[in-house]
Short mmCIF file of C-alpha atoms in Angstrom, two decimals:
data_model
loop_
_atom_site.label_atom_id
_atom_site.label_comp_id
_atom_site.label_asym_id
_atom_site.label_seq_id
_atom_site.Cartn_x
_atom_site.Cartn_y
_atom_site.Cartn_z
CA MET Y 1 -91.19 24.61 -241.88
CA THR Y 2 -92.83 26.88 -239.20
CA GLY Y 3 -90.91 29.60 -237.90
CA SER Y 4 -90.32 33.11 -236.73
CA THR Y 5 -89.06 35.75 -239.33
CA MET Y 6 -88.77 38.52 -236.85
CA GLU Y 7 -84.84 38.79 -236.41
CA GLU Y 8 -84.30 38.21 -239.94
CA LEU Y 9 -82.80 40.60 -242.18
CA VAL Y 10 -84.46 41.64 -245.39
CA PRO Y 11 -82.93 39.67 -248.24
CA VAL Y 12 -80.36 41.28 -250.51
CA VAL Y 13 -80.70 39.39 -253.88
CA ASN Y 14 -78.87 39.59 -257.23
CA TRP Y 15 -81.61 37.88 -259.40
CA ILE Y 16 -85.33 37.84 -259.32
CA ASP Y 17 -86.12 34.01 -259.89
CA GLY Y 18 -87.49 33.07 -256.58
CA LEU Y 19 -89.66 36.26 -256.10
CA TYR Y 20 -92.46 35.33 -258.70
CA PRO Y 21 -94.36 32.24 -259.89
CA ASP Y 22 -92.78 30.60 -262.68
CA ALA Y 23 -95.65 31.64 -264.97
CA ASN Y 24 -94.99 35.24 -264.50
CA LEU Y 25 -90.96 35.21 -264.53
CA LEU Y 26 -90.37 36.06 -268.11
CA SER Y 27 -93.00 39.12 -267.69
CA GLN Y 28 -91.26 40.41 -264.48
CA LYS Y 29 -87.67 40.08 -265.89
CA ASP Y 30 -88.97 42.31 -268.79
CA ARG Y 31 -90.53 44.67 -266.37
CA TRP Y 32 -87.80 45.03 -264.03
CA GLN Y 33 -85.24 45.70 -267.11
CA ASN Y 34 -87.98 48.29 -268.35
CA LEU Y 35 -87.43 49.77 -264.98
CA LEU Y 36 -83.77 50.11 -265.04
CA ASP Y 37 -83.66 51.27 -268.65
CA HIS Y 38 -86.12 54.15 -267.93
CA PHE Y 39 -83.88 55.25 -264.97
CA GLU Y 40 -80.87 55.34 -266.92
CA GLU Y 41 -82.68 57.24 -269.59
CA LYS Y 42 -84.18 59.76 -267.10
CA TYR Y 43 -81.19 60.34 -264.77
CA GLY Y 44 -78.02 59.82 -267.17
CA ARG Y 45 -76.81 57.22 -264.78
CA GLU Y 46 -77.42 53.28 -263.77
CA ALA Y 47 -79.43 52.39 -260.58
CA ALA Y 48 -77.38 51.54 -257.89
CA PHE Y 49 -80.30 49.05 -256.61
CA VAL Y 50 -83.89 48.55 -256.27
CA ALA Y 51 -85.90 48.15 -253.41
CA ARG Y 52 -88.88 45.83 -253.49
CA SER Y 53 -92.14 45.36 -251.32
CA PRO Y 54 -95.15 43.46 -252.16
CA GLY Y 55 -99.04 43.72 -251.76
CA ARG Y 56 -101.04 41.25 -249.59
CA VAL Y 57 -104.19 39.35 -249.40
CA ASN Y 58 -105.68 38.88 -245.95
CA LEU Y 59 -106.86 35.01 -245.50
CA ILE Y 60 -108.62 35.91 -242.04
CA GLY Y 61 -108.60 38.30 -239.50
CA GLU Y 62 -110.10 41.31 -241.21
CA HIS Y 63 -110.19 44.72 -239.24
CA ILE Y 64 -108.90 43.30 -235.98
CA ASP Y 65 -105.20 44.19 -236.35
CA TYR Y 66 -105.61 47.65 -234.94
CA SER Y 67 -107.42 46.07 -231.93
CA LEU Y 68 -103.92 44.13 -231.55
CA TYR Y 69 -105.58 40.63 -232.46
CA ASP Y 70 -104.01 38.20 -234.61
CA VAL Y 71 -104.08 38.05 -238.45
CA ILE Y 72 -103.20 35.45 -241.18
CA PRO Y 73 -102.24 37.28 -244.55
CA MET Y 74 -99.82 36.28 -247.28
CA ALA Y 75 -97.73 38.28 -249.79
CA ILE Y 76 -98.97 38.24 -253.40
CA ALA Y 77 -96.72 38.55 -256.67
CA ALA Y 78 -98.14 42.31 -257.07
CA ASP Y 79 -95.48 44.87 -255.69
CA VAL Y 80 -93.81 48.24 -255.76
CA LEU Y 81 -90.17 48.48 -257.21
CA ILE Y 82 -88.21 51.49 -256.57
CA ALA Y 83 -84.88 52.35 -258.60
CA VAL Y 84 -82.43 54.22 -256.65
CA ALA Y 85 -79.09 55.83 -257.09
CA PRO Y 86 -77.88 57.72 -254.17
CA SER Y 87 -76.24 61.14 -254.61
CA LEU Y 88 -72.41 60.47 -255.37
CA SER Y 89 -71.44 63.69 -253.45
CA LYS Y 90 -70.26 63.17 -249.87
CA GLU Y 91 -70.66 67.06 -248.81
CA HIS Y 92 -74.34 66.56 -247.80
CA GLN Y 93 -74.21 67.09 -244.04
CA ASN Y 94 -74.84 70.71 -244.20
CA ALA Y 95 -76.91 70.79 -247.52
CA ASN Y 96 -80.63 70.35 -248.40
CA THR Y 97 -81.31 66.72 -249.40
CA VAL Y 98 -82.86 66.91 -252.88
CA ILE Y 99 -85.12 64.04 -254.29
CA PRO Y 100 -86.60 63.99 -257.70
CA MET Y 101 -89.76 61.28 -257.36
CA LEU Y 102 -90.46 59.99 -260.98
CA ASN Y 103 -92.92 57.28 -261.68
CA ILE Y 104 -92.74 54.67 -264.74
CA ASN Y 105 -96.47 55.99 -265.39
CA PRO Y 106 -95.69 59.99 -265.56
CA ARG Y 107 -99.37 60.57 -266.93
CA LYS Y 108 -101.33 59.04 -264.00
CA TYR Y 109 -98.51 59.92 -261.36
CA LYS Y 110 -97.04 63.26 -261.85
CA PRO Y 111 -93.32 64.14 -261.41
CA SER Y 112 -92.36 65.82 -258.09
CA GLU Y 113 -89.63 66.92 -256.18
CA CYS Y 114 -88.86 66.62 -252.41
CA THR Y 115 -86.29 68.95 -250.94
CA VAL Y 116 -85.43 68.43 -247.23
CA PRO Y 117 -83.32 70.80 -245.19
CA PRO Y 118 -80.75 69.48 -242.93
CA MET Y 119 -82.08 68.04 -239.80
CA GLY Y 120 -85.69 68.34 -241.35
CA ARG Y 121 -88.01 66.04 -242.44
CA ALA Y 122 -90.07 65.71 -245.60
CA ASP Y 123 -93.26 67.92 -245.60
CA ILE Y 124 -96.41 65.60 -245.91
CA ASP Y 125 -99.77 67.46 -246.45
CA ALA Y 126 -102.13 64.95 -245.36
CA THR Y 127 -105.30 66.99 -246.56
CA VAL Y 128 -103.98 66.53 -250.11
CA HIS Y 129 -103.87 62.98 -251.82
CA GLU Y 130 -100.70 62.77 -253.61
CA TRP Y 131 -98.77 59.38 -254.55
CA THR Y 132 -95.56 61.14 -253.29
CA ASN Y 133 -97.04 61.32 -250.02
CA TYR Y 134 -96.48 57.54 -249.53
CA PHE Y 135 -92.53 57.91 -250.60
CA LYS Y 136 -92.18 60.90 -248.21
CA ALA Y 137 -93.91 58.87 -245.09
CA GLY Y 138 -91.44 56.20 -245.89
CA PHE Y 139 -88.46 58.66 -246.00
CA ASN Y 140 -89.63 60.18 -242.82
CA GLY Y 141 -89.68 56.76 -241.01
CA ALA Y 142 -86.40 55.77 -242.26
CA ILE Y 143 -84.36 58.86 -241.14
CA ASP Y 144 -86.20 58.85 -238.01
CA LEU Y 145 -84.53 55.18 -237.38
CA LEU Y 146 -81.21 56.71 -238.62
CA ARG Y 147 -81.19 59.66 -236.25
CA GLN Y 148 -81.78 57.24 -233.35
CA GLU Y 149 -78.75 55.85 -233.97
CA ASN Y 150 -76.97 59.13 -234.88
CA PRO Y 151 -78.63 62.28 -233.72
CA ASP Y 152 -76.58 64.52 -236.03
CA PHE Y 153 -77.60 62.04 -239.21
CA SER Y 154 -78.60 64.15 -242.35
CA PRO Y 155 -79.71 61.94 -245.48
CA CYS Y 156 -78.27 62.03 -248.76
CA SER Y 157 -79.89 63.34 -252.11
CA MET Y 158 -80.99 60.58 -254.12
CA ASP Y 159 -82.75 59.80 -257.63
CA ILE Y 160 -85.82 57.26 -257.79
CA LEU Y 161 -88.11 55.99 -260.14
CA VAL Y 162 -90.98 53.94 -259.18
CA ASP Y 163 -93.02 51.33 -260.81
CA GLY Y 164 -95.87 49.78 -258.91
CA ASN Y 165 -98.45 47.28 -260.12
CA VAL Y 166 -100.59 46.89 -256.71
CA PRO Y 167 -103.97 48.16 -257.77
CA ALA Y 168 -104.55 51.40 -255.98
CA GLY Y 169 -107.80 51.29 -253.80
CA GLY Y 170 -107.68 47.60 -255.01
CA GLY Y 171 -107.70 46.34 -251.21
CA LEU Y 172 -104.21 44.66 -251.66
CA SER Y 173 -102.28 47.12 -249.63
CA SER Y 174 -100.67 49.34 -252.19
CA SER Y 175 -99.94 51.77 -249.85
CA ALA Y 176 -98.22 49.76 -247.44
CA ALA Y 177 -96.23 48.21 -250.26
CA PHE Y 178 -95.20 51.71 -251.20
CA VAL Y 179 -94.29 52.95 -247.56
CA CYS Y 180 -92.22 49.83 -246.99
CA ALA Y 181 -90.44 49.82 -250.14
CA SER Y 182 -89.71 53.46 -249.78
CA ALA Y 183 -88.38 53.31 -246.25
CA LEU Y 184 -86.17 50.32 -247.49
CA ALA Y 185 -84.90 52.34 -250.24
CA VAL Y 186 -84.10 55.40 -248.30
CA LEU Y 187 -82.07 53.12 -245.56
CA ARG Y 188 -80.18 51.34 -248.09
CA ALA Y 189 -79.21 54.70 -249.85
CA ASN Y 190 -77.96 56.06 -246.96
CA GLY Y 191 -75.56 53.34 -246.07
CA ARG Y 192 -77.76 50.48 -244.33
CA ASP Y 193 -76.62 47.35 -246.15
CA SER Y 194 -78.53 45.14 -243.82
CA VAL Y 195 -82.13 45.92 -242.61
CA LYS Y 196 -84.25 43.95 -240.01
CA LYS Y 197 -87.51 42.91 -241.10
CA LYS Y 198 -88.88 43.80 -237.79
CA GLU Y 199 -87.40 47.38 -237.70
CA LEU Y 200 -88.61 48.04 -241.34
CA VAL Y 201 -92.23 46.91 -240.28
CA GLU Y 202 -92.21 48.96 -237.20
CA LEU Y 203 -91.08 52.02 -238.66
CA ALA Y 204 -93.63 51.61 -241.59
CA ILE Y 205 -96.54 51.10 -239.39
CA VAL Y 206 -96.02 54.47 -237.83
CA SER Y 207 -95.09 56.12 -241.04
CA GLU Y 208 -98.25 55.46 -242.93
CA ARG Y 209 -100.24 56.97 -240.36
CA ALA Y 210 -98.64 60.41 -241.45
CA VAL Y 211 -100.70 60.13 -244.84
CA GLY Y 212 -103.93 60.38 -242.65
CA VAL Y 213 -104.58 56.53 -242.76
CA ASN Y 214 -104.94 54.65 -239.08
CA SER Y 215 -103.08 51.71 -239.94
CA GLY Y 216 -103.10 48.86 -237.70
CA GLY Y 217 -100.14 46.90 -238.83
CA MET Y 218 -101.21 43.93 -240.76
CA ASP Y 219 -100.31 45.35 -244.25
CA GLN Y 220 -97.12 46.08 -243.35
CA SER Y 221 -96.05 42.85 -241.91
CA ALA Y 222 -97.32 40.95 -244.63
CA SER Y 223 -95.38 42.94 -247.07
CA VAL Y 224 -92.18 42.56 -245.16
CA PHE Y 225 -92.07 39.26 -243.28
CA SER Y 226 -93.88 37.00 -245.75
CA VAL Y 227 -92.08 33.76 -247.03
CA LYS Y 228 -92.71 32.47 -250.53
CA GLY Y 229 -95.07 29.32 -250.23
CA ASP Y 230 -96.32 30.11 -246.67
CA ALA Y 231 -99.02 32.01 -245.04
CA LEU Y 232 -98.06 34.39 -242.28
CA SER Y 233 -99.24 34.62 -238.54
CA VAL Y 234 -99.13 38.25 -237.30
CA SER Y 235 -99.36 39.12 -233.63
CA PHE Y 236 -99.41 42.53 -232.26
CA SER Y 237 -99.57 42.05 -228.24
CA PRO Y 238 -97.85 41.86 -226.41
CA GLN Y 239 -95.29 42.70 -229.00
CA LEU Y 240 -94.94 42.52 -232.66
CA PHE Y 241 -94.44 38.71 -233.71
CA ALA Y 242 -94.52 37.01 -237.20
CA GLU Y 243 -94.04 33.40 -238.24
CA ALA Y 244 -94.50 31.31 -241.40
CA ILE Y 245 -96.99 28.86 -241.51
CA PRO Y 246 -96.90 26.21 -244.16
CA PHE Y 247 -100.24 25.23 -246.04
CA PRO Y 248 -100.53 21.61 -245.25
CA LYS Y 249 -99.74 19.28 -248.20
CA ILE Y 250 -103.10 17.84 -249.31
CA ASN Y 251 -104.73 16.66 -252.15
CA PRO Y 252 -106.34 18.59 -253.69
CA PRO Y 253 -103.96 21.40 -252.86
CA ILE Y 254 -105.15 24.44 -251.04
CA THR Y 255 -105.66 27.46 -253.86
CA PHE Y 256 -106.69 30.63 -253.58
CA MET Y 257 -108.28 33.19 -256.01
CA ILE Y 258 -108.37 36.88 -255.90
CA ALA Y 259 -111.06 38.99 -257.73
CA GLN Y 260 -111.36 42.65 -257.85
CA SER Y 261 -114.58 44.62 -257.77
CA PHE Y 262 -113.20 47.52 -259.54
CA VAL Y 263 -114.99 49.37 -256.86
CA THR Y 264 -112.25 51.84 -255.79
CA ALA Y 265 -111.82 51.74 -252.05
CA ASP Y 266 -108.96 54.26 -251.14
CA LYS Y 267 -108.38 54.09 -247.87
CA TYR Y 268 -107.24 57.90 -247.55
CA VAL Y 269 -110.39 59.33 -249.42
CA THR Y 270 -112.96 57.42 -247.44
CA ALA Y 271 -111.24 57.13 -244.11
CA PRO Y 272 -113.32 59.45 -242.06
CA ARG Y 273 -116.62 57.65 -242.95
CA CYS Y 274 -115.21 54.07 -243.25
CA TYR Y 275 -111.42 52.85 -242.23
CA ASN Y 276 -110.83 55.47 -239.74
CA LEU Y 277 -114.29 55.65 -238.14
CA ARG Y 278 -113.89 51.87 -237.42
CA VAL Y 279 -110.78 52.58 -235.55
CA VAL Y 280 -112.39 55.02 -233.18
CA GLU Y 281 -115.43 52.87 -232.65
CA CYS Y 282 -113.36 50.05 -231.60
CA THR Y 283 -111.22 52.11 -229.27
CA LEU Y 284 -114.26 53.66 -227.77
CA ALA Y 285 -116.01 50.19 -227.55
CA ALA Y 286 -112.72 49.38 -225.22
CA GLU Y 287 -112.93 52.53 -223.33
CA MET Y 288 -116.78 52.22 -222.53
CA MET Y 289 -116.30 48.64 -221.61
CA ALA Y 290 -113.71 49.16 -219.38
CA LYS Y 291 -115.39 52.22 -217.56
CA ASP Y 292 -118.10 50.02 -217.08
CA LEU Y 293 -116.20 47.12 -215.50
CA GLY Y 294 -113.85 49.47 -213.36
CA VAL Y 295 -110.71 48.56 -215.43
CA GLU Y 296 -108.05 50.97 -216.23
CA LEU Y 297 -106.43 50.47 -219.61
CA LYS Y 298 -102.88 51.07 -219.86
CA ASP Y 299 -101.45 52.42 -223.21
CA ASP Y 300 -100.58 50.21 -225.85
CA PRO Y 301 -99.81 50.01 -229.45
CA GLY Y 302 -103.13 50.38 -230.80
CA PRO Y 303 -103.39 53.62 -233.07
CA LEU Y 304 -105.11 55.73 -230.30
CA GLY Y 305 -103.33 54.13 -227.40
CA SER Y 306 -105.81 51.39 -226.22
CA SER Y 307 -107.44 48.62 -227.80
CA LEU Y 308 -109.92 45.66 -227.24
CA ARG Y 309 -107.04 43.27 -226.99
CA GLY Y 310 -105.57 45.68 -224.16
CA LEU Y 311 -109.16 45.50 -222.48
CA GLN Y 312 -109.04 41.43 -222.73
CA HIS Y 313 -105.51 41.58 -221.05
CA ALA Y 314 -106.43 44.27 -218.34
CA LEU Y 315 -109.41 42.05 -217.48
CA PHE Y 316 -107.39 38.62 -217.34
CA ALA Y 317 -104.19 39.46 -216.48
CA GLY Y 318 -104.92 39.11 -212.64
CA GLY Y 319 -106.66 35.45 -213.59
CA LYS Y 320 -109.95 36.71 -212.27
CA THR Y 321 -112.51 39.52 -212.16
CA GLU Y 322 -115.57 40.47 -209.97
CA ARG Y 323 -117.88 40.52 -213.45
CA ILE Y 324 -117.14 37.22 -214.92
CA PRO Y 325 -115.44 33.84 -213.96
CA PRO Y 326 -112.05 33.29 -213.42
CA VAL Y 327 -109.93 32.46 -216.16
CA THR Y 328 -106.30 31.56 -216.45
CA LEU Y 329 -104.53 33.76 -218.84
CA GLY Y 330 -103.06 31.47 -221.58
CA ASP Y 331 -100.14 32.21 -223.80
CA PRO Y 332 -99.86 36.04 -224.71
CA GLN Y 333 -99.26 35.39 -228.15
CA THR Y 334 -102.29 33.29 -228.96
CA PRO Y 335 -105.41 34.66 -227.29
CA SER Y 336 -107.71 31.86 -225.38
CA GLU Y 337 -110.96 30.98 -227.00
CA GLN Y 338 -112.32 31.05 -223.38
CA GLN Y 339 -111.22 34.54 -222.78
CA LEU Y 340 -112.62 35.67 -226.09
CA GLU Y 341 -115.97 34.08 -225.63
CA SER Y 342 -116.23 35.68 -222.18
CA MET Y 343 -115.52 39.21 -223.95
CA LEU Y 344 -118.01 38.18 -226.71
CA SER Y 345 -120.54 37.34 -224.14
CA MET Y 346 -120.09 40.85 -222.19
CA VAL Y 347 -120.85 42.99 -225.47
CA SER Y 348 -124.60 42.84 -225.54
CA GLU Y 349 -124.85 43.74 -221.57
CA LEU Y 350 -122.15 46.68 -221.77
CA LEU Y 351 -122.98 48.09 -224.95
CA GLU Y 352 -126.42 47.71 -225.43
CA TYR Y 353 -127.54 50.75 -227.72
CA GLU Y 354 -128.00 48.79 -231.02
CA ARG Y 355 -128.88 52.29 -232.70
CA GLY Y 356 -125.34 53.41 -231.92
CA TYR Y 357 -124.23 55.91 -229.32
CA THR Y 358 -123.94 59.73 -229.89
CA ARG Y 359 -120.83 61.61 -228.98
CA GLY Y 360 -122.81 62.99 -225.97
CA GLU Y 361 -123.86 59.66 -224.82
CA ILE Y 362 -120.19 58.29 -225.04
CA ALA Y 363 -118.66 61.39 -223.59
CA MET Y 364 -121.32 61.15 -220.74
CA ASN Y 365 -120.44 57.26 -220.08
CA LEU Y 366 -116.64 58.19 -220.04
CA SER Y 367 -117.22 61.18 -217.56
CA ILE Y 368 -115.54 63.69 -220.06
CA SER Y 369 -116.82 66.46 -222.18
CA VAL Y 370 -117.68 66.11 -226.08
CA SER Y 371 -114.95 68.61 -226.87
CA THR Y 372 -112.39 66.35 -224.66
CA LEU Y 373 -113.81 63.16 -226.66
CA GLU Y 374 -113.36 64.84 -229.90
CA GLU Y 375 -109.82 66.01 -229.13
CA LYS Y 376 -108.51 62.87 -227.62
CA TYR Y 377 -110.41 60.44 -230.25
CA MET Y 378 -111.28 62.35 -233.13
CA THR Y 379 -108.69 65.10 -233.93
CA LYS Y 380 -105.61 63.06 -235.13
CA PHE Y 381 -107.60 61.07 -237.70
CA PRO Y 382 -110.77 62.73 -238.05
CA VAL Y 383 -114.24 60.91 -238.47
CA ASP Y 384 -117.46 61.83 -239.86
CA ALA Y 385 -120.38 60.37 -237.87
CA ASP Y 386 -123.07 60.94 -235.78
CA LEU Y 387 -123.58 57.83 -234.50
CA PHE Y 388 -120.95 55.17 -233.43
CA MET Y 389 -121.93 51.48 -233.60
CA LEU Y 390 -119.74 50.36 -230.78
CA GLY Y 391 -121.56 47.10 -229.89
CA LYS Y 392 -121.49 45.75 -233.41
CA ARG Y 393 -117.94 46.54 -233.70
CA ALA Y 394 -116.63 44.91 -230.81
CA ARG Y 395 -118.76 41.70 -231.64
CA HIS Y 396 -117.19 41.42 -235.01
CA VAL Y 397 -113.72 41.81 -233.34
CA PHE Y 398 -114.18 39.19 -230.82
CA SER Y 399 -115.85 36.69 -233.11
CA GLU Y 400 -112.97 37.21 -235.84
CA ALA Y 401 -110.37 36.82 -233.35
CA LEU Y 402 -111.90 33.29 -232.72
CA ARG Y 403 -112.20 32.51 -236.32
CA VAL Y 404 -108.32 33.28 -236.62
CA ILE Y 405 -107.49 30.85 -233.55
CA ALA Y 406 -109.90 28.21 -235.64
CA PHE Y 407 -107.93 28.77 -239.01
CA LYS Y 408 -104.64 28.69 -237.63
CA GLU Y 409 -105.21 25.44 -235.70
CA LEU Y 410 -106.32 23.85 -238.94
CA LEU Y 411 -103.51 24.66 -240.91
CA ARG Y 412 -100.89 23.72 -238.10
CA ASN Y 413 -102.70 20.53 -237.04
CA PRO Y 414 -104.92 19.02 -240.07
CA ALA Y 415 -106.64 15.49 -239.34
CA SER Y 416 -104.57 14.04 -242.12
CA ALA Y 417 -103.14 14.72 -245.54
CA GLU Y 418 -106.33 13.18 -247.15
CA ASP Y 419 -108.70 14.87 -244.76
CA PRO Y 420 -111.66 15.76 -246.83
CA ASP Y 421 -113.08 18.11 -244.53
CA LEU Y 422 -110.22 20.24 -244.30
CA LEU Y 423 -110.95 22.80 -247.25
CA LEU Y 424 -114.59 22.99 -246.11
CA ARG Y 425 -113.99 24.04 -242.56
CA LEU Y 426 -111.30 26.53 -243.75
CA GLY Y 427 -113.87 27.80 -246.23
CA ALA Y 428 -116.46 27.87 -243.77
CA LEU Y 429 -114.71 30.06 -241.39
CA MET Y 430 -114.04 32.58 -244.23
CA ASN Y 431 -117.73 32.71 -245.35
CA GLU Y 432 -118.36 33.50 -241.50
CA THR Y 433 -115.97 36.47 -242.01
CA GLN Y 434 -117.80 37.69 -244.77
CA THR Y 435 -121.19 37.56 -243.19
CA SER Y 436 -119.63 39.33 -240.39
CA CYS Y 437 -118.04 42.07 -242.14
CA ARG Y 438 -121.63 42.60 -244.31
CA GLU Y 439 -123.90 42.62 -241.52
CA ILE Y 440 -121.93 43.58 -238.31
CA TYR Y 441 -118.94 45.19 -238.98
CA GLU Y 442 -120.55 47.06 -242.21
CA CYS Y 443 -117.41 47.07 -244.35
CA SER Y 444 -118.67 45.26 -247.20
CA CYS Y 445 -120.65 46.53 -250.36
CA PRO Y 446 -123.12 44.75 -252.84
CA GLU Y 447 -120.44 44.26 -255.50
CA ILE Y 448 -118.13 42.27 -253.05
CA ASP Y 449 -121.36 40.45 -252.08
CA GLN Y 450 -122.06 39.50 -255.47
CA LEU Y 451 -118.59 38.31 -256.16
CA CYS Y 452 -118.53 35.99 -253.19
CA THR Y 453 -121.96 34.70 -253.94
CA ILE Y 454 -120.99 33.70 -257.78
CA ALA Y 455 -117.95 32.14 -256.35
CA ARG Y 456 -119.75 29.94 -253.87
CA GLU Y 457 -122.50 28.92 -256.43
CA ALA Y 458 -119.51 27.94 -258.80
CA GLY Y 459 -117.80 25.65 -256.30
CA ALA Y 460 -115.47 27.93 -254.04
CA TYR Y 461 -115.23 26.59 -250.25
CA GLY Y 462 -114.96 29.83 -248.77
CA SER Y 463 -115.37 33.56 -250.26
CA ARG Y 464 -114.89 36.82 -248.52
CA LEU Y 465 -113.51 40.56 -248.82
CA THR Y 466 -110.11 41.23 -248.31
CA GLY Y 467 -108.47 44.43 -247.05
CA ALA Y 468 -110.34 47.14 -245.92
CA GLY Y 469 -113.52 46.43 -247.63
CA TRP Y 470 -116.23 48.97 -249.10
CA GLY Y 471 -115.12 47.71 -252.50
CA GLY Y 472 -111.46 46.77 -253.39
CA SER Y 473 -110.76 42.88 -253.54
CA THR Y 474 -112.16 39.64 -252.51
CA VAL Y 475 -110.16 36.20 -251.77
CA HIS Y 476 -111.50 32.72 -252.20
CA LEU Y 477 -110.28 29.13 -251.36
CA VAL Y 478 -111.20 27.18 -254.24
CA PRO Y 479 -110.91 23.19 -255.20
CA LYS Y 480 -107.81 23.54 -257.79
CA GLY Y 481 -110.08 21.76 -260.32
CA GLU Y 482 -112.67 24.27 -260.35
CA VAL Y 483 -110.44 27.46 -261.10
CA ASP Y 484 -111.70 27.81 -264.69
CA THR Y 485 -115.28 27.23 -263.79
CA ILE Y 486 -115.18 30.00 -261.27
CA ARG Y 487 -113.35 32.19 -263.31
CA ASP Y 488 -115.88 31.78 -266.29
CA ALA Y 489 -118.73 32.47 -263.74
CA TRP Y 490 -117.21 35.80 -262.49
CA ILE Y 491 -116.74 36.89 -266.35
CA GLU Y 492 -120.34 36.27 -267.28
CA GLY Y 493 -122.07 37.05 -264.09
CA TYR Y 494 -120.01 40.07 -262.92
CA TYR Y 495 -117.28 41.80 -265.32
CA ARG Y 496 -119.25 41.55 -268.40
CA VAL Y 497 -122.47 42.56 -266.96
CA ARG Y 498 -120.80 45.65 -265.55
CA GLU Y 499 -118.83 46.54 -268.38
CA PRO Y 500 -119.86 44.68 -271.58
CA GLU Y 501 -116.80 45.62 -273.90
CA ILE Y 502 -114.23 44.64 -270.77
CA SER Y 503 -110.91 43.87 -272.39
CA ASP Y 504 -108.89 40.54 -272.15
CA GLU Y 505 -106.15 42.66 -270.48
CA LYS Y 506 -108.53 44.16 -267.82
CA LEU Y 507 -109.84 40.68 -267.10
CA GLN Y 508 -106.50 39.31 -266.77
CA GLU Y 509 -105.86 41.99 -264.14
CA ALA Y 510 -109.18 41.51 -262.45
CA ILE Y 511 -108.92 37.72 -261.67
CA ILE Y 512 -105.65 36.23 -260.12
CA VAL Y 513 -104.92 32.66 -259.01
CA SER Y 514 -102.63 33.52 -255.93
CA GLU Y 515 -99.58 32.17 -254.52
CA PRO Y 516 -98.14 32.97 -251.34
CA GLY Y 517 -95.32 35.30 -252.45
CA GLN Y 518 -92.06 36.30 -251.22
CA GLY Y 519 -91.87 39.62 -248.63
CA SER Y 520 -89.74 42.64 -249.13
CA VAL Y 521 -86.07 42.46 -250.95
CA MET Y 522 -83.42 44.56 -252.04
#
């Protein structure tokens, strides 16, 4: 049943039966028990609780969350688990907080320890890529929230052991799952037995930016708000809003497959040339269009304080502008197709340099110096680029926002349970997204394109990258009866070509038939 999950609390559960698909339940029970056994072995005491947050797959709405447009993701079964035991001592108010940070896989993720002085915060060096930075980011977000409630708050020490099976760099938001689970763990360890989903998401969005990634908010929302069995509609303007959208009960049922490219696309490593650069380009596109239209952009929740959605609102809030025909502002939670079509039509006129813009050209258009431009837009999250493709990025954002509206409408109002064209229309929208990501937003790669082509030729309705892109994973809407055919086509046409001796275990990790998963629990 469609409904908002905004004011709900993060569920507290005593069993895991409802968290995973039936086929995976026994292996997950073994995994949880292994985590708890290792915790007791390492620390000599039992864990008090486990904080869990899942990864996600984005169905549609790629690279538009940080421009504050709606997205439709869903949680997956892969997740991050953090077993926790708070300090038994009550005398921590004036003492350092000490947190040993251990991972179930110590060879890959080396043990570390975090020491935080009273009233201090965990020190994060964003120039060094360490797995512990994600826990520290969640820790800082949690204690910032607790200090808003009590300025004299000092966190307790705690023992933690982490187990994550969301592939790092796989485009399934391992970083957001880790930060959300970490913040949840710290809140619970420090006496917050009930945590609102909204406050967890809001603090996690800001917290992840501390590790050098200009996060938009979709990943954290999907990890926390998701409801098992449903898609999730997430809006960011005028404020964060999420609601579950059930998939239509049709025959054949809606089925998704996820395929990893095994091209690592770690946001942190590639951010200056890829992810963060796109955030800067979208922000500068909004600023340049606003300047040409004589519109003042107000500060908004975008990562750099302004956004293309903010530009749309500034243009249409008054119901008319001098440059475009009058349009009545629609529901602020659902962008109007007419508004977006008007925005799209202006891009070629206002951002006409198809070759891209130099820093000097952007600075001149904004009537600021190059040094001011760099300080305001390229210091918090450094970028590595000589040319900024503002027109192409804005075209993708506005067209993708239109596709999200169409996708959501199809889910909410299918013609009928027997509509033979529903899956074809949903798939066509996903295919359009992939084309835009490849040709306009330029965030795909040959391996992602190949996986999509193979899937479509084998019978998929729609195929596209999911996540940041430049590698990572793909998501596919497929006929339920063609799952094995598509899987075999990938194995023979992609995986065994890349790695002739690939193991069955790695193939099992590479290809997932995905069900909409449950969000964060503790």
